GROMACS .gro file of C-alpha atoms in nm:
model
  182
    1UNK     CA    1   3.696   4.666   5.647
    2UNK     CA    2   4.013   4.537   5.534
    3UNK     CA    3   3.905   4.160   5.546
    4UNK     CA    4   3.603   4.269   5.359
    5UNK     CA    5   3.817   4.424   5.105
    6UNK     CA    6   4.045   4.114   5.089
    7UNK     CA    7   3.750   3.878   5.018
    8UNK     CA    8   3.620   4.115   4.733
    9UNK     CA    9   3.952   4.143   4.537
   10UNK     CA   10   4.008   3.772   4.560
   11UNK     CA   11   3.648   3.715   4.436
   12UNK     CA   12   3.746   3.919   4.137
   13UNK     CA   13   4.071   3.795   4.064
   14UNK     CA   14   3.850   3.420   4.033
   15UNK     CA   15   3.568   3.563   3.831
   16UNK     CA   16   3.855   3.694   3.577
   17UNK     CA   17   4.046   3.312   3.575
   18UNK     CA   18   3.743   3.238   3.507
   19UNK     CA   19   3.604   3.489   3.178
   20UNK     CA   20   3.962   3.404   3.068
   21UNK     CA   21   4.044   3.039   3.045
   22UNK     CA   22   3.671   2.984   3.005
   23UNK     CA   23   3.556   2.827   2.624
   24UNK     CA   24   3.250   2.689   2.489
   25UNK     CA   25   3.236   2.415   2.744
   26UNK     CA   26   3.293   2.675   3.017
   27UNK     CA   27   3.594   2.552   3.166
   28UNK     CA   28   3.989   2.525   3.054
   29UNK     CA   29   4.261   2.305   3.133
   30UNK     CA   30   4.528   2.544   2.941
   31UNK     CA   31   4.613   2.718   3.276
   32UNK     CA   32   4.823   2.618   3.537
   33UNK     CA   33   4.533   2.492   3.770
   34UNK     CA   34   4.583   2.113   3.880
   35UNK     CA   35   4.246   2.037   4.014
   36UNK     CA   36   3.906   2.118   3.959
   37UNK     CA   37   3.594   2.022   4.136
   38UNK     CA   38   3.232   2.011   3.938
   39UNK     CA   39   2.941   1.909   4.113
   40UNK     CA   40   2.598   1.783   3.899
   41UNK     CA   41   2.314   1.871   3.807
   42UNK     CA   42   2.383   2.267   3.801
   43UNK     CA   43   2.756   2.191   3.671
   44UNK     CA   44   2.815   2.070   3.320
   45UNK     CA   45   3.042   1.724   3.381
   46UNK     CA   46   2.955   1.551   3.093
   47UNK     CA   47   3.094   1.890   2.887
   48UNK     CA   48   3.413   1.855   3.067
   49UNK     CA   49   3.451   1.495   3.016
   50UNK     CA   50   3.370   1.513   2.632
   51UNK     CA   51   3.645   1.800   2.572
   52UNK     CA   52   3.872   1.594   2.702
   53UNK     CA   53   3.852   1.308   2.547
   54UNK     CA   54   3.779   1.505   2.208
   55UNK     CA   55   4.152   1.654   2.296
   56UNK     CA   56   4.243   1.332   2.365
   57UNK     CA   57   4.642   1.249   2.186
   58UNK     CA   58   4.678   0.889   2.264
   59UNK     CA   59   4.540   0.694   2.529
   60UNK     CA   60   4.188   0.698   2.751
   61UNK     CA   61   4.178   0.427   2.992
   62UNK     CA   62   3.780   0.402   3.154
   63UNK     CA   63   3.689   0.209   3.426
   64UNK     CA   64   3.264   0.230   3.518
   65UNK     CA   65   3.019   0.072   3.652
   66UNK     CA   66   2.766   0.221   3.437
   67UNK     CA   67   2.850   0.333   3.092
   68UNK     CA   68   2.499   0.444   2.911
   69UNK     CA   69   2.541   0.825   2.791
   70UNK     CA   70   2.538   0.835   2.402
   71UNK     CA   71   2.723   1.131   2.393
   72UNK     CA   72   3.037   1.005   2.631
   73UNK     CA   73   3.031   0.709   2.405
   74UNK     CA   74   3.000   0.847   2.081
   75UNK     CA   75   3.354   1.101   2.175
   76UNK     CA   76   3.508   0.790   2.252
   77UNK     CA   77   3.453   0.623   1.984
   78UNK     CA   78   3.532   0.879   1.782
   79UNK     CA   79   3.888   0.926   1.973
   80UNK     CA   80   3.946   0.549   1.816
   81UNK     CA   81   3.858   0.669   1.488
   82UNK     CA   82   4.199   0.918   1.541
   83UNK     CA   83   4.362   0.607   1.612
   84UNK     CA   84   4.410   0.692   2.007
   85UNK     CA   85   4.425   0.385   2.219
   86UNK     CA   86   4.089   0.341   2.437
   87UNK     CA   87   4.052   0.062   2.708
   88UNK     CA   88   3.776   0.026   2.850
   89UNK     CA   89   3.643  -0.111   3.200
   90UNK     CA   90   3.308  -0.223   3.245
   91UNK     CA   91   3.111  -0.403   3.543
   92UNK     CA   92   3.026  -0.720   3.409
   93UNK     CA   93   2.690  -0.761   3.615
   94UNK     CA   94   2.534  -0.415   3.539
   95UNK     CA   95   2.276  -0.529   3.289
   96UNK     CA   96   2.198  -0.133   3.145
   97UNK     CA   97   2.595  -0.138   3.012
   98UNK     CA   98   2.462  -0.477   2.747
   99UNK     CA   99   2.347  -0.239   2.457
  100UNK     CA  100   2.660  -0.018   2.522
  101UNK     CA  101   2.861  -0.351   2.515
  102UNK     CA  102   2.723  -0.465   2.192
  103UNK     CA  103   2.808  -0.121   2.045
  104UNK     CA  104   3.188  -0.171   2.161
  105UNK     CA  105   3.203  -0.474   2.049
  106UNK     CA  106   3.043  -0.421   1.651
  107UNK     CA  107   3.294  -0.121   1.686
  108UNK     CA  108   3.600  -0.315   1.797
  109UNK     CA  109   3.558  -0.586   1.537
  110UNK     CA  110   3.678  -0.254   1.277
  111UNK     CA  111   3.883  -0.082   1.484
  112UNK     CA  112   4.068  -0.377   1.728
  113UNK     CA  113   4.412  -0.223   1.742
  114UNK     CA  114   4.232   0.091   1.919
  115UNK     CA  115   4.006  -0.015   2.117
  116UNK     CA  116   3.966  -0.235   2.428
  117UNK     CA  117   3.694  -0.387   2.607
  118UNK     CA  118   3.703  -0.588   2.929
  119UNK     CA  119   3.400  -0.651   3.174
  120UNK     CA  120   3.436  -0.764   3.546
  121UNK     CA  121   3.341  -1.014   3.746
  122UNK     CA  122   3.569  -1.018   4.056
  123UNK     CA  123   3.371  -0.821   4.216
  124UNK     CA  124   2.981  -0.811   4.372
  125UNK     CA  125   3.020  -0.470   4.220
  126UNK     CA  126   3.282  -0.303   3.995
  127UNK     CA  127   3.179   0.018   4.144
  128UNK     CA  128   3.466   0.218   4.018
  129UNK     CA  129   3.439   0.568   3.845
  130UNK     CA  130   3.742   0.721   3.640
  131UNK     CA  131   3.875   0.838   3.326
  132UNK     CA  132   4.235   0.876   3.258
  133UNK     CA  133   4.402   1.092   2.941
  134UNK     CA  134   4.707   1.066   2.789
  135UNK     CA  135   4.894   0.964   3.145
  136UNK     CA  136   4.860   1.255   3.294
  137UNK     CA  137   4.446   1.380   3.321
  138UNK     CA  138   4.227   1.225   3.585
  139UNK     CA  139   3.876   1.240   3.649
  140UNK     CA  140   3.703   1.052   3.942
  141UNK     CA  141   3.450   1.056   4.184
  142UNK     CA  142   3.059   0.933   4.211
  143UNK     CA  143   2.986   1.083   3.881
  144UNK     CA  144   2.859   0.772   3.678
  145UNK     CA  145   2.864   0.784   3.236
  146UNK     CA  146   2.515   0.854   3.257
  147UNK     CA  147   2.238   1.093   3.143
  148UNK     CA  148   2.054   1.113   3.449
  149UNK     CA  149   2.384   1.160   3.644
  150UNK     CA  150   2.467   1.458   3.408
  151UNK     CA  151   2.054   1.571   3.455
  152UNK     CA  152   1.901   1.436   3.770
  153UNK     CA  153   2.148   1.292   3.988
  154UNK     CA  154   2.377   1.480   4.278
  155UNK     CA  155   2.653   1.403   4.142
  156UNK     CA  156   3.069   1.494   4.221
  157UNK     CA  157   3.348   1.493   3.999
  158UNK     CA  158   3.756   1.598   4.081
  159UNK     CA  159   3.939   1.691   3.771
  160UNK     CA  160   4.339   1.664   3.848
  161UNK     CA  161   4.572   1.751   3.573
  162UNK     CA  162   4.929   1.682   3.565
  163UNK     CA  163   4.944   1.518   3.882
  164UNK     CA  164   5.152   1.200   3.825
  165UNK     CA  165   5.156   1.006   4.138
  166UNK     CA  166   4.785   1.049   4.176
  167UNK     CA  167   4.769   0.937   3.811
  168UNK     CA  168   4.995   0.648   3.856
  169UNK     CA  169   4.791   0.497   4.181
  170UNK     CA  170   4.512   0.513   3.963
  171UNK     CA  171   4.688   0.386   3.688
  172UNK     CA  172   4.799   0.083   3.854
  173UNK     CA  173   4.448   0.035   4.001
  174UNK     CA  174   4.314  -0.001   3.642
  175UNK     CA  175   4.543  -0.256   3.561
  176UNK     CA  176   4.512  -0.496   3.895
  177UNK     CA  177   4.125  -0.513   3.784
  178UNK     CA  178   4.184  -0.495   3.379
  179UNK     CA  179   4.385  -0.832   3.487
  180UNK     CA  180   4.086  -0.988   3.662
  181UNK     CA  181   3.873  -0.918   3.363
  182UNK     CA  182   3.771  -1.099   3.082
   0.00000   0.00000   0.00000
């Protein structure tokens, strides 16, 4: 009984971290949690993703192999428009990231100081998946910029905030294959 009672107030206690650091996107970063773990289709990804970068204050560093949802892409661009610095990290063989490329690139030609755009190579696949904010937000896992990963796709993502050392590894990861990149 006791056990039983234990399980129910703890599954309470979540449901109200929940109703209150929940907003429009239906989750929050403003509390003290570190990581959060969102799983696709049923889960709203994409929603989390956007916020972020919307909140963005001055740097988003991107490394995909696929990079195709308009809606990802249009909150990034319009993070250069604030004037926050966005590099971005693209597999240079995945043929559905050319439009998105072309869309960069007419974009970067305005806005150069803000916004960087490498594709790669070095590898048979730049299979990488993450988004980093402002040094200290990470998002990873087999979640790819997609629609259909956002709509049809089982898809994972792990949200860590304010975890530096995890940060920095991933940090320095973007930078080994940002120098490989042309």
């Amino acid at each position: 009984m006791q056990s039983k009672f234990n399980y129910l107030k703890m599954l309470w206690l979540w449901l109200l971290i929940f109703v209150f650091t929940s907003n429009s996107y239906g989750y929050s970063f403003k509390f003290s949690t570190k990581i959060l773990v969102v799983f696709s289709p049923h889960n709203k990804i994409k929603d989390i993703l956007i916020y972020k970068i919307t909140h963005a204050k001055k740097n988003i560093l991107l490394a995909a192999y696929n990079l195709t949802d308009i809606d990802i892409i249009n909150a990034l661009l319009k993070a250069v428009k604030k004037q926050i610095h966005v590099n971005i990290l693209l597999d240079g063989k995945c043929h559905s990231n050319t439009k998105i490329i072309k869309i960069f690139n007419y974009f970067r030609k305005r806005n150069n100081i803000y916004l960087s755009l490498k594709r790669n190579f070095s590898y048979k696949i730049m299979h990488n998946k993450f988004i980093i904010i402002d040094d200290n937000f990470l998002e990873t896992g087999s979640y790819n910029y997609t629609l259909s990963a956002q709509k049809y796709n089982a898809e994972n993502a792990i949200f860590l905030n304010f975890a530096p050392k995890i940060v920095n590894k991933y940090k320095l990861e973007f930078s080994n294959i940002w120098n490989k990149s042309i």
